CSV table of C-alpha atoms and ligand atoms in Angstrom, one decimal:
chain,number,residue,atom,x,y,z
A,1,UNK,CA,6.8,17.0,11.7
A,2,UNK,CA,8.8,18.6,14.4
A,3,UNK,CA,7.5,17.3,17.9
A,4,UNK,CA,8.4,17.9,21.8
A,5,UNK,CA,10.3,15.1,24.0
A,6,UNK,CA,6.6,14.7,25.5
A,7,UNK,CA,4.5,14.5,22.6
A,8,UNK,CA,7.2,11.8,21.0
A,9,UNK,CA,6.1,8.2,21.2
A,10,UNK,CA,8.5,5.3,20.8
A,11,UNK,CA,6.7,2.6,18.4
A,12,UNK,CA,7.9,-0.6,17.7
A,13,UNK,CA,7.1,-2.4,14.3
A,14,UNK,CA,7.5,-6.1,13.8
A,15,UNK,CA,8.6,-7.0,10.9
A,16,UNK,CA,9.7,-3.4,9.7
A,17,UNK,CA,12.5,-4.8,7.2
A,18,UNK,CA,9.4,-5.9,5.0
A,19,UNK,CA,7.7,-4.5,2.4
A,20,UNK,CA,4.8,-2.9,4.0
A,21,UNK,CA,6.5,-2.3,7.4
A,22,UNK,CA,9.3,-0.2,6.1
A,23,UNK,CA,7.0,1.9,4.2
A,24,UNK,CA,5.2,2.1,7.5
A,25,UNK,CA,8.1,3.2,9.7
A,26,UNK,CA,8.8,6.2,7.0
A,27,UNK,CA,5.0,7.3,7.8
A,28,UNK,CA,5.6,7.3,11.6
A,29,UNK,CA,9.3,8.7,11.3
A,30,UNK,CA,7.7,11.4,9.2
A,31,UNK,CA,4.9,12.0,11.8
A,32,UNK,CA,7.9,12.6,13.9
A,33,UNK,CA,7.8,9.9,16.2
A,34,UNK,CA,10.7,7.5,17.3
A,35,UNK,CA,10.7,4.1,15.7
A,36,UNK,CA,12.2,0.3,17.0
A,37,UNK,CA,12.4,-1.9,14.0
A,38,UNK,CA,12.4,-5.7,15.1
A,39,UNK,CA,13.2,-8.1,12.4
A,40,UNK,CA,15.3,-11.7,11.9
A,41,UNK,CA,15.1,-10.7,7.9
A,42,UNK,CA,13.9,-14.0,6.9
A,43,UNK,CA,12.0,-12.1,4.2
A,44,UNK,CA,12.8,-8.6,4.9
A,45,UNK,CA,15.9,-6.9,3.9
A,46,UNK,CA,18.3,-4.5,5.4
A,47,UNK,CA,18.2,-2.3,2.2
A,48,UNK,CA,14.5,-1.3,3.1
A,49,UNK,CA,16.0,0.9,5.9
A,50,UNK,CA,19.1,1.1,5.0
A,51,UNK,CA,18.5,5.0,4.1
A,52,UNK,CA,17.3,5.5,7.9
A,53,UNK,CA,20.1,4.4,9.8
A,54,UNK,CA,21.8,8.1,10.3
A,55,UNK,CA,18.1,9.1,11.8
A,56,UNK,CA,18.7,9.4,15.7
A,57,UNK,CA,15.3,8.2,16.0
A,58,UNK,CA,15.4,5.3,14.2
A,59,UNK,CA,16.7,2.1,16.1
A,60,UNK,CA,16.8,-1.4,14.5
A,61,UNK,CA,17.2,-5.3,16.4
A,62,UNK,CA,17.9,-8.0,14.6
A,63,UNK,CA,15.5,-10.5,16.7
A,64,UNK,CA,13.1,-13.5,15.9
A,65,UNK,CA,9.1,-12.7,16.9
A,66,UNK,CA,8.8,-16.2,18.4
A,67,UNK,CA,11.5,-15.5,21.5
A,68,UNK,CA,10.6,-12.9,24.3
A,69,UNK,CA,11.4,-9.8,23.8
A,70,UNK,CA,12.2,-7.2,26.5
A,71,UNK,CA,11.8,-3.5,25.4
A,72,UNK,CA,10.3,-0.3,26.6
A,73,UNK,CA,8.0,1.3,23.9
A,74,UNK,CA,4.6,3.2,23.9
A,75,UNK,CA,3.0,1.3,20.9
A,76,UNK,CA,3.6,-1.6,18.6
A,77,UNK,CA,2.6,-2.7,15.2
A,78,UNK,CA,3.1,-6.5,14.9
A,79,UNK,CA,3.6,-7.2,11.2
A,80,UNK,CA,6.4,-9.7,11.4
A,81,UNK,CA,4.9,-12.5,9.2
A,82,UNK,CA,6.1,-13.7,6.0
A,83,UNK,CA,2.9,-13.0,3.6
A,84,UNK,CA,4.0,-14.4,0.7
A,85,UNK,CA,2.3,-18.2,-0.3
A,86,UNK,CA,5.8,-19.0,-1.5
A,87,UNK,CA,7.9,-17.7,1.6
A,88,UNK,CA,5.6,-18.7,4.4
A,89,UNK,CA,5.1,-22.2,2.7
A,90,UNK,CA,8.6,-22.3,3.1
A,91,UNK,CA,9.2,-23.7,6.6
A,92,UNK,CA,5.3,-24.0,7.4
A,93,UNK,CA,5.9,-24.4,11.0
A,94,UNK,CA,8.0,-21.3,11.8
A,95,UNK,CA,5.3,-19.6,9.8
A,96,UNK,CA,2.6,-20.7,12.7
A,97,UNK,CA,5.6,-20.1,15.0
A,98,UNK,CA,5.7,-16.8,14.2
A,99,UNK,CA,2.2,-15.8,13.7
A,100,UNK,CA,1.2,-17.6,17.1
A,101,UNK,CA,4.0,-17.4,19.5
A,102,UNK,CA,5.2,-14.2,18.0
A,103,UNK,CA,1.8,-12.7,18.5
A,104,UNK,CA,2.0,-14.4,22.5
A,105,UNK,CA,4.8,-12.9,22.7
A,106,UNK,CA,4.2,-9.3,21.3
A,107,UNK,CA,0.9,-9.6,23.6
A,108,UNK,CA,2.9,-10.1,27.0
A,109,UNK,CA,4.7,-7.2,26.1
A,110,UNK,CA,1.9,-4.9,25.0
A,111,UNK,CA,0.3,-6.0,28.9
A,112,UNK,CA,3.3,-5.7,30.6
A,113,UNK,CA,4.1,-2.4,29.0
A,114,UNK,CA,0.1,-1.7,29.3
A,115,UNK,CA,0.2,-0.1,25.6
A,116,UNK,CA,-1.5,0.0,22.5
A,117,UNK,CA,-1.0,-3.2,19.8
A,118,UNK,CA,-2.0,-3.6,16.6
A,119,UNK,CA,-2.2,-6.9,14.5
A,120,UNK,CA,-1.5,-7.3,10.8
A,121,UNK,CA,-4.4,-9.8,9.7
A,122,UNK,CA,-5.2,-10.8,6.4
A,123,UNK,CA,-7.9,-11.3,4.1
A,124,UNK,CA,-6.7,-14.8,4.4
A,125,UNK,CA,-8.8,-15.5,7.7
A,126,UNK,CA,-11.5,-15.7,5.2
A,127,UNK,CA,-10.0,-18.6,2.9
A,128,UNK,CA,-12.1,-19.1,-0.1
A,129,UNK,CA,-14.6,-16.7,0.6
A,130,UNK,CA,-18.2,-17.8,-0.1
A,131,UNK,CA,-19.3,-14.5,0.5
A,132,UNK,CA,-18.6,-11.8,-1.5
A,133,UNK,CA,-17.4,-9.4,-1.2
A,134,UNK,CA,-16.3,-10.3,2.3
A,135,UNK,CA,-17.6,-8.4,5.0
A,136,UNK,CA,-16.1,-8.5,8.7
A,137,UNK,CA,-18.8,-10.2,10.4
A,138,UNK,CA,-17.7,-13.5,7.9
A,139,UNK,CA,-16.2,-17.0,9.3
A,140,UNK,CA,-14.2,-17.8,6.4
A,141,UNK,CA,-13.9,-21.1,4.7
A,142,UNK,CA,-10.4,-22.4,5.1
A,143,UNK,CA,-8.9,-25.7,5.2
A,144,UNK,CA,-7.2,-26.3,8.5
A,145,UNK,CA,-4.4,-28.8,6.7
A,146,UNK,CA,-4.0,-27.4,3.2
A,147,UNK,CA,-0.2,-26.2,2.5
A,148,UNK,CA,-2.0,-22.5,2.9
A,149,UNK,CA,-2.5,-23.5,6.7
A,150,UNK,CA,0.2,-22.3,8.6
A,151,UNK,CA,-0.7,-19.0,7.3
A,152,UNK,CA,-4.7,-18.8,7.5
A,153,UNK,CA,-4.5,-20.7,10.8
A,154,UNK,CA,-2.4,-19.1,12.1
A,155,UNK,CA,-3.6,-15.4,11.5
A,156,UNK,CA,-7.2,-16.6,12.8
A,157,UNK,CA,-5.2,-17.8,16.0
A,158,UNK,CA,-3.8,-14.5,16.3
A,159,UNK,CA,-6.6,-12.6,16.1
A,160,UNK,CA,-7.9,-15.0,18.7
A,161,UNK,CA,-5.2,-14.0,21.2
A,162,UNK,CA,-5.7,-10.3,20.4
A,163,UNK,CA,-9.3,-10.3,21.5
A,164,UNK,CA,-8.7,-12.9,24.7
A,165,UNK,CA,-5.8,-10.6,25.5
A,166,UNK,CA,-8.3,-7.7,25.2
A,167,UNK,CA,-11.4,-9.5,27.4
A,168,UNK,CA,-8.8,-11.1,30.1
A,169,UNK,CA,-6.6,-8.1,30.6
A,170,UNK,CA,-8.4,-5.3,29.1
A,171,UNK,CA,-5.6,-5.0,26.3
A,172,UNK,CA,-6.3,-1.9,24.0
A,173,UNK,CA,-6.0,-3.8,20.6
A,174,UNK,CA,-6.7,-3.4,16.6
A,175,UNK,CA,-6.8,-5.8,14.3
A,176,UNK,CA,-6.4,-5.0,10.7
A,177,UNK,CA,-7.5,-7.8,8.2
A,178,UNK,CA,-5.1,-6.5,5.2
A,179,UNK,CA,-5.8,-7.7,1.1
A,180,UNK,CA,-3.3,-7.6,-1.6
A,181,UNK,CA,-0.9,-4.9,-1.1
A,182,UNK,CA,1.7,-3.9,-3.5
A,183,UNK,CA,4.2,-1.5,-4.6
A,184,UNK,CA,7.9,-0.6,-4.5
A,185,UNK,CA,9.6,-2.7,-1.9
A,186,UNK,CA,7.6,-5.8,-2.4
A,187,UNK,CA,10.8,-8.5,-2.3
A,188,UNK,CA,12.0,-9.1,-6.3
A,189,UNK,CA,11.9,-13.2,-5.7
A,190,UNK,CA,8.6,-13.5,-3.3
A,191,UNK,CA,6.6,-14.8,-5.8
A,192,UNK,CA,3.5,-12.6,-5.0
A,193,UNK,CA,1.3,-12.1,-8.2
A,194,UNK,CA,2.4,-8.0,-9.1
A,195,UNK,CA,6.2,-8.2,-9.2
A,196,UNK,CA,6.4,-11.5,-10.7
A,197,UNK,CA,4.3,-10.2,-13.5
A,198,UNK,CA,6.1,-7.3,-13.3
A,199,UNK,CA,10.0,-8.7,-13.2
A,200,UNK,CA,8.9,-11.3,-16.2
A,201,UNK,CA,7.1,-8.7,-18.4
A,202,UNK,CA,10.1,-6.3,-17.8
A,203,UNK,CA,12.6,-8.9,-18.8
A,204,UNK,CA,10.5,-10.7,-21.9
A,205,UNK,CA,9.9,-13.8,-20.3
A,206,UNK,CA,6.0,-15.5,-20.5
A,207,UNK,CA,3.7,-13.9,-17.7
A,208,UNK,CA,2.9,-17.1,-15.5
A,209,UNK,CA,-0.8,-17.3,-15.6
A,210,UNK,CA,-2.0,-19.9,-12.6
A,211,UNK,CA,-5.0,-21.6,-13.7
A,212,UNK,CA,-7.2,-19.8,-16.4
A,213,UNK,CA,-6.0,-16.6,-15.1
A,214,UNK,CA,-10.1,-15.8,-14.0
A,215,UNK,CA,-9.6,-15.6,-10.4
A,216,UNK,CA,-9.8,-12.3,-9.0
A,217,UNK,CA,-7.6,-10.0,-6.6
A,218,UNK,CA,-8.2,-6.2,-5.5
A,219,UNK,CA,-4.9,-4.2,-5.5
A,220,UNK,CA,-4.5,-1.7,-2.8
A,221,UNK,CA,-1.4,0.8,-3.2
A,222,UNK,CA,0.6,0.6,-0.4
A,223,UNK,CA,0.6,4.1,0.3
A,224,UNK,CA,-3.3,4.4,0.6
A,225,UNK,CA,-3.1,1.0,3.2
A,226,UNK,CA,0.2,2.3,5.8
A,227,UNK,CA,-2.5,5.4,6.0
A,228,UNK,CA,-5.3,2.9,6.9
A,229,UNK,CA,-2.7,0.9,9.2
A,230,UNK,CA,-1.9,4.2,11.1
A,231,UNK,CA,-5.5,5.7,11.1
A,232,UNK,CA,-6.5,2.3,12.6
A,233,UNK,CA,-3.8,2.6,15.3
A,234,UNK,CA,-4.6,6.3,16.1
A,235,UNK,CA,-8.8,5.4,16.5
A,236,UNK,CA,-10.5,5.7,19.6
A,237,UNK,CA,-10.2,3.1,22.0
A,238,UNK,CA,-13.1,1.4,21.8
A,239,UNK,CA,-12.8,0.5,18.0
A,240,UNK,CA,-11.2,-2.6,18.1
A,241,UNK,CA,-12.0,-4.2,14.1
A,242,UNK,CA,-11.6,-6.5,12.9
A,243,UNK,CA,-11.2,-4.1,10.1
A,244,UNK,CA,-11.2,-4.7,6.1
A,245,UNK,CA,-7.9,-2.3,4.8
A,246,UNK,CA,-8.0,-2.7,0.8
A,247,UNK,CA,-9.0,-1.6,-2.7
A,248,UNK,CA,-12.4,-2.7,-3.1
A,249,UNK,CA,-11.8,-3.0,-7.4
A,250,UNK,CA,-11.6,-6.3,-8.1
A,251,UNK,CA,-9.8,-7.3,-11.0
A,252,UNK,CA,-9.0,-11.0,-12.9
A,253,UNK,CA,-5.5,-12.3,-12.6
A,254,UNK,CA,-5.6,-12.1,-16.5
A,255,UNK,CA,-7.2,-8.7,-16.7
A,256,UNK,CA,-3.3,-7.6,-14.3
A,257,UNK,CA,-1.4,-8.9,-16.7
A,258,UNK,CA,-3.0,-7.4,-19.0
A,259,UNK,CA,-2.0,-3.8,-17.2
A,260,UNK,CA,1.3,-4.8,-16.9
A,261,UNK,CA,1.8,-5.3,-20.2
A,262,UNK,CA,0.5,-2.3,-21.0
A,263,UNK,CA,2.4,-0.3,-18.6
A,264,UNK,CA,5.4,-2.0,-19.3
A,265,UNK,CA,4.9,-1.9,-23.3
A,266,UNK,CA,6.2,-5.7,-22.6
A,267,UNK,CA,5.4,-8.4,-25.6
A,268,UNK,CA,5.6,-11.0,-23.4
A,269,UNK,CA,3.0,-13.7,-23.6
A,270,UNK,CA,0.7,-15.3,-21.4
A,271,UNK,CA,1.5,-19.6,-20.2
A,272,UNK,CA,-0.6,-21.5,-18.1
A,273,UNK,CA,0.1,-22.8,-15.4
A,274,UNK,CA,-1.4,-25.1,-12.9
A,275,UNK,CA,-3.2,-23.3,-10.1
A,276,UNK,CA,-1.8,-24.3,-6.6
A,277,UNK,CA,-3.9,-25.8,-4.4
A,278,UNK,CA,-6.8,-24.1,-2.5
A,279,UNK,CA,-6.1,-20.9,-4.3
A,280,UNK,CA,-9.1,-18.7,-3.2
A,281,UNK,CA,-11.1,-18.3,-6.2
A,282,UNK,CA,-12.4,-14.4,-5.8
A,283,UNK,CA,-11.3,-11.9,-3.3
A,284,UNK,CA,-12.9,-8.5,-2.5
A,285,UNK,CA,-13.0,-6.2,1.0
A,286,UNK,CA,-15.9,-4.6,1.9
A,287,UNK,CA,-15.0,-2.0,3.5
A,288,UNK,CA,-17.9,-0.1,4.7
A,289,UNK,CA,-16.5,-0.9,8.3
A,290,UNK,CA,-13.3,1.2,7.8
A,291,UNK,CA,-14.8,4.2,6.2
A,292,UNK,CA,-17.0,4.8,8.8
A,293,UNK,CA,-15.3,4.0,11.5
A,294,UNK,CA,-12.0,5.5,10.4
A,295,UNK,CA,-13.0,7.9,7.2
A,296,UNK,CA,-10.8,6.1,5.0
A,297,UNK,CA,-10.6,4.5,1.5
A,298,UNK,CA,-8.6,4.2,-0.9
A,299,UNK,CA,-7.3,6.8,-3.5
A,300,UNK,CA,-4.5,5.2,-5.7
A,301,UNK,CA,-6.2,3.4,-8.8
A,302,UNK,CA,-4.1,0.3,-10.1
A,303,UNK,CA,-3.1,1.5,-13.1
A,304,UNK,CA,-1.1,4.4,-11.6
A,305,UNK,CA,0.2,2.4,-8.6
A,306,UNK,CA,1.4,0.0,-11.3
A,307,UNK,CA,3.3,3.1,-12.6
A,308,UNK,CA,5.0,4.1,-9.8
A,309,UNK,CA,6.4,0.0,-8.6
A,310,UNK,CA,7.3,-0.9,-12.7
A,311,UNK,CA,9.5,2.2,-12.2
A,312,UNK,CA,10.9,0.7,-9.2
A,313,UNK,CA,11.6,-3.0,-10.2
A,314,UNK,CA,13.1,-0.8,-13.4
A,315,UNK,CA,15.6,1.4,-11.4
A,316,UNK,CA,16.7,-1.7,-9.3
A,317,UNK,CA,18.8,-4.8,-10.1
A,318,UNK,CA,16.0,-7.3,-10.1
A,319,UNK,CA,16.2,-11.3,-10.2
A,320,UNK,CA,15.2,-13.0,-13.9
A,321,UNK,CA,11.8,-15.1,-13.6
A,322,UNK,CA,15.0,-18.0,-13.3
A,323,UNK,CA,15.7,-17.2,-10.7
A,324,UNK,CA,12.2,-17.2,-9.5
A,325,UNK,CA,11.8,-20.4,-10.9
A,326,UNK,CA,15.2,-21.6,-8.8
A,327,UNK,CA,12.7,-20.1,-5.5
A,328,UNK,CA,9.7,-21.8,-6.4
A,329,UNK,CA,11.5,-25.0,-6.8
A,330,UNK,CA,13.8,-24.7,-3.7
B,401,NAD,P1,7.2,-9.1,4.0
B,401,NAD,O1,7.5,-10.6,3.9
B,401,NAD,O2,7.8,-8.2,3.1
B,401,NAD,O3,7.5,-8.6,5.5
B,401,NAD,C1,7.4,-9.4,6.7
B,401,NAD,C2,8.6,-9.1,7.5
B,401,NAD,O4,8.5,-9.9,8.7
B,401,NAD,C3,9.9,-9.4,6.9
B,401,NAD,O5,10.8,-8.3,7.0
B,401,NAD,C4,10.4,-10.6,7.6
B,401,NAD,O6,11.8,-10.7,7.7
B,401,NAD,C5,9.8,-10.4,9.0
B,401,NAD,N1,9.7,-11.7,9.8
B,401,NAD,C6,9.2,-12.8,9.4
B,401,NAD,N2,9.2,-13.7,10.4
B,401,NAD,C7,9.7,-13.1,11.4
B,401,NAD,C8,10.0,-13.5,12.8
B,401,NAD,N3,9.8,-14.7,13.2
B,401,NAD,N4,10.6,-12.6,13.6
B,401,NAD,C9,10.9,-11.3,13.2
B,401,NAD,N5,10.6,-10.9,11.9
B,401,NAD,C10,10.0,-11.8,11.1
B,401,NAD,O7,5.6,-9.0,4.0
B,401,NAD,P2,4.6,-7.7,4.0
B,401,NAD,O8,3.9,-7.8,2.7
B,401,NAD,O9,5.4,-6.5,4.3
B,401,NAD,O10,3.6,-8.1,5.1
B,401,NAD,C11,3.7,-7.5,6.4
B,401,NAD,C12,2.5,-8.0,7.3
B,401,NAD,O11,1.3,-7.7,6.6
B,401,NAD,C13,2.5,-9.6,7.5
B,401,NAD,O12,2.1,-9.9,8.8
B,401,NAD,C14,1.5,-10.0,6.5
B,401,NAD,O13,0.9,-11.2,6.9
B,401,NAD,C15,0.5,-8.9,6.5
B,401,NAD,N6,-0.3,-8.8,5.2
B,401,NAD,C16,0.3,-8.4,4.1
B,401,NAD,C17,-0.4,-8.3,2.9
B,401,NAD,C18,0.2,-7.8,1.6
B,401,NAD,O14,-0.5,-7.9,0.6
B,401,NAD,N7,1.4,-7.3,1.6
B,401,NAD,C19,-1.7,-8.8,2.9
B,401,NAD,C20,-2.3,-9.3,4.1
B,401,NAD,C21,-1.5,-9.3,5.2
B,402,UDP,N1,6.8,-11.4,27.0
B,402,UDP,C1,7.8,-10.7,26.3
B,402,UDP,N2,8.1,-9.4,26.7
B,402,UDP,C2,7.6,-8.8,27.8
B,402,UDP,C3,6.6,-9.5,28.5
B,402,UDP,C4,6.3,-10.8,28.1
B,402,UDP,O1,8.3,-11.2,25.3
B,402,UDP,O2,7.9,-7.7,28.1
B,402,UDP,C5,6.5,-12.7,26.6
B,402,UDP,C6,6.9,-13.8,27.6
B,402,UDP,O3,7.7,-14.7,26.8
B,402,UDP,C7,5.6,-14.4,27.9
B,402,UDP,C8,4.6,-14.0,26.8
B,402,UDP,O4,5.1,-12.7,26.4
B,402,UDP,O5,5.6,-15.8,27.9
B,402,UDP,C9,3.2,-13.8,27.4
B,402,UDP,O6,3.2,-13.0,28.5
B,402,UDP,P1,2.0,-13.0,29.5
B,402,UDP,O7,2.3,-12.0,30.6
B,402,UDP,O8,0.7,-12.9,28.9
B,402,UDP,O9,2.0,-14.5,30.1
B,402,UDP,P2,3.0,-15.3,31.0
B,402,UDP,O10,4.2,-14.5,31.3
B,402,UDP,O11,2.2,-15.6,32.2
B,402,UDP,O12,3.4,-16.5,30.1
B,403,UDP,N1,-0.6,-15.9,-9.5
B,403,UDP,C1,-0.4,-16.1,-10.8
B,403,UDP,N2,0.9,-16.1,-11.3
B,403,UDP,C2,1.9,-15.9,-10.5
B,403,UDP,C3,1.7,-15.7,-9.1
B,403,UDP,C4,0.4,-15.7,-8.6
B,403,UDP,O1,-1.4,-16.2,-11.6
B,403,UDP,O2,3.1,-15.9,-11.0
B,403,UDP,C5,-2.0,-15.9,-9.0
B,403,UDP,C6,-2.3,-16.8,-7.8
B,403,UDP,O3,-2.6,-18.1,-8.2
B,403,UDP,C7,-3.4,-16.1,-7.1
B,403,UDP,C8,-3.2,-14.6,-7.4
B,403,UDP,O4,-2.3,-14.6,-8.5
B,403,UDP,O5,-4.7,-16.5,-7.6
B,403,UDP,C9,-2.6,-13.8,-6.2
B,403,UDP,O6,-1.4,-14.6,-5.8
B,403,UDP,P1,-0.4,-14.0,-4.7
B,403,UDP,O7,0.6,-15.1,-4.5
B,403,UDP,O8,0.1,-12.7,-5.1
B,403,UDP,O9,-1.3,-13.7,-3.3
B,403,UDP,P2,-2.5,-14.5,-2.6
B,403,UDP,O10,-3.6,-13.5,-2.8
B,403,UDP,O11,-2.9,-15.7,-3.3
B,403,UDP,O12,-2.1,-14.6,-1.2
């Protein structure tokens, strides 16, 4: 979309070297707007945007979240966070680091700046749900000093400083609590459920199964959630979420592979293994909140997502399920 010097914003994404935030700054480069991409690519990469760097409006910093950071821009997206178990679990403290300072941080500069910020939540601040489907106005039942932790705790501590922020200094905020998201760009070795099964269906190797394989996920295409993400941004004023962005189908971790199989035409078979420890058992967004407050839901049904990011871990070099093994151990 062609657009005026005055009808241009600057926006700055955290974390825009990721998976979802590259596919994000595409949507707002698209929309014609000017993009600052902030990232220390602890689990991002610089071949997610590699393809924008001849885009005059496209500017990137390599910077870690958890150190000041003193820029002019007219919005920001703070998704700098690694999201998956095996990365943030990683180096547990820089993952609270990052979630708590770098949220402080992103905060001062949303108030000094006075402009809009929106936080990257998850579905997480809800632990192992005993409600379900979960529904915004839920606590959550987490465990404050699992190895899951850093991650849960520290996304609830965020959205705490988002809404302090907003009732001490009358911050214009929007938190988006985000569920599984997947498609192309999801990192080859991040150990999230869909490109593992993926990578080890693709190359014949057994689909890791954790535990009896009958938990459940619901899959949102990653398409249908940047539109949420921006919708959410772009909503009046007053509308602050907590939100629920995801695909409300709920599907068995079994009942996945089974699609990936399928869409792979894959004889792999299944091995179980042990589920890690305080793995929620069920997971499923209401999200009744977000299309009436924003008129979205999701369109992309999981078998045809799964199309689209099998054809991407197939036209990329990916990493054998070795070395995903080598991760996991490491
Ligand atoms: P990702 O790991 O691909 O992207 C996270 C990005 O943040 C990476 O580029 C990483 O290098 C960067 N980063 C990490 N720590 C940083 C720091 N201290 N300073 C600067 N950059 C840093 O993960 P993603 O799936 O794209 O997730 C993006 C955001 O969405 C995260 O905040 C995550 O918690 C949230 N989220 C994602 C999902 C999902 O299913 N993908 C679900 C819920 C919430
Ligand atoms: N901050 C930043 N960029 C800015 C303004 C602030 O990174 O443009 C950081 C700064 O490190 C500060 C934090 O945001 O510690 C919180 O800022 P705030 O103004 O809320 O608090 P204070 O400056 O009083 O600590
Ligand atoms: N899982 C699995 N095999 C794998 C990776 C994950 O069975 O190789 C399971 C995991 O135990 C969890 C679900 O798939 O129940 C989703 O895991 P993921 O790490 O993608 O995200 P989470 O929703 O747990 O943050």
């Amino acid at each position: 979309m062609a657009r005026t010097y005055d009808s241009r914003k600057r926006v700055l994404v955290t974390g825009g070297a990721g998976f979802l935030g590259s596919h994000l700054i595409d949507r707002i480069l698209a929309d014609g707007h000017e993009v600052l991409c902030v990232d220390n690519l602890f689990t991002g990469s610089k071949r997610n945007i590699e393809h924008l760097h001849s885009n005059p409006r496209f500017d990137f910093i390599r910077h870690d979240v958890t150190f000041p950071l003193y820029v002019e821009v007219d919005e920001i997206y703070n998704l700098a966070c690694p999201a998956s178990p095996v990365q943030y679990q990683h180096d547990p403290v820089q993952t609270t680091k990052t979630s708590v300072h770098g949220a402080i941080n992103m905060l001062g500069l949303a108030k000094r700046l006075k402009c809009r910020i929106l936080q990257a939540s998850t579905s997480e601040v809800y632990g192992d749900p005993t409600v379900h489907p979960q529904t915004e106005d839920y606590w959550g039942h987490v465990n404050p000093i699992g190895p899951r932790s850093c991650y849960d705790e520290g996304k609830r501590c965020a959205e705490t400083l988002f809404f302090d922020y907003h009732r001490q200094n009358g911050l214009e905020i929007k938190v988006a609590r985000i569920f599984n998201t997947y498609g192309p760009r999801m990192h080859r070795a991040d150990g999230r459920v869909v490109s593992n099964f993926i990578i080890q269906a693709l190359a014949g190797e057994p689909i890791t199964l954790f535990g009896d394989g009958n938990q459940t996920r619901s899959f949102c295409y990653v398409s249908d959630l940047i539109d949420g993400l921006v919708r959410l941004m772009e909503s009046p004023a007053d509308f602050t979420g907590p939100v629920n962005l995801g695909n409300p189908v709920e599907f068995t971790m079994r009942e996945l592979g089974e699609l990936v199989l399928k869409e792979t035409g894959s004889k792999s078979k299944f091995v179980n293994l042990p589920l890690p420890q305080d793995d929620p058992r069920q997971r499923q967004p209401d999200i009744s909140l977000a299309k009436a407050k924003l008129g979205w839901e999701p369109k992309i049904k999981l078998k045809d997502g799964l199309k689209s990011t099998v054809k991407h871990f197939r036209d990329n070099d990916f990493l054998t399920s070795q070395d995903l093994r080598g991760r996991h151990a490491s």
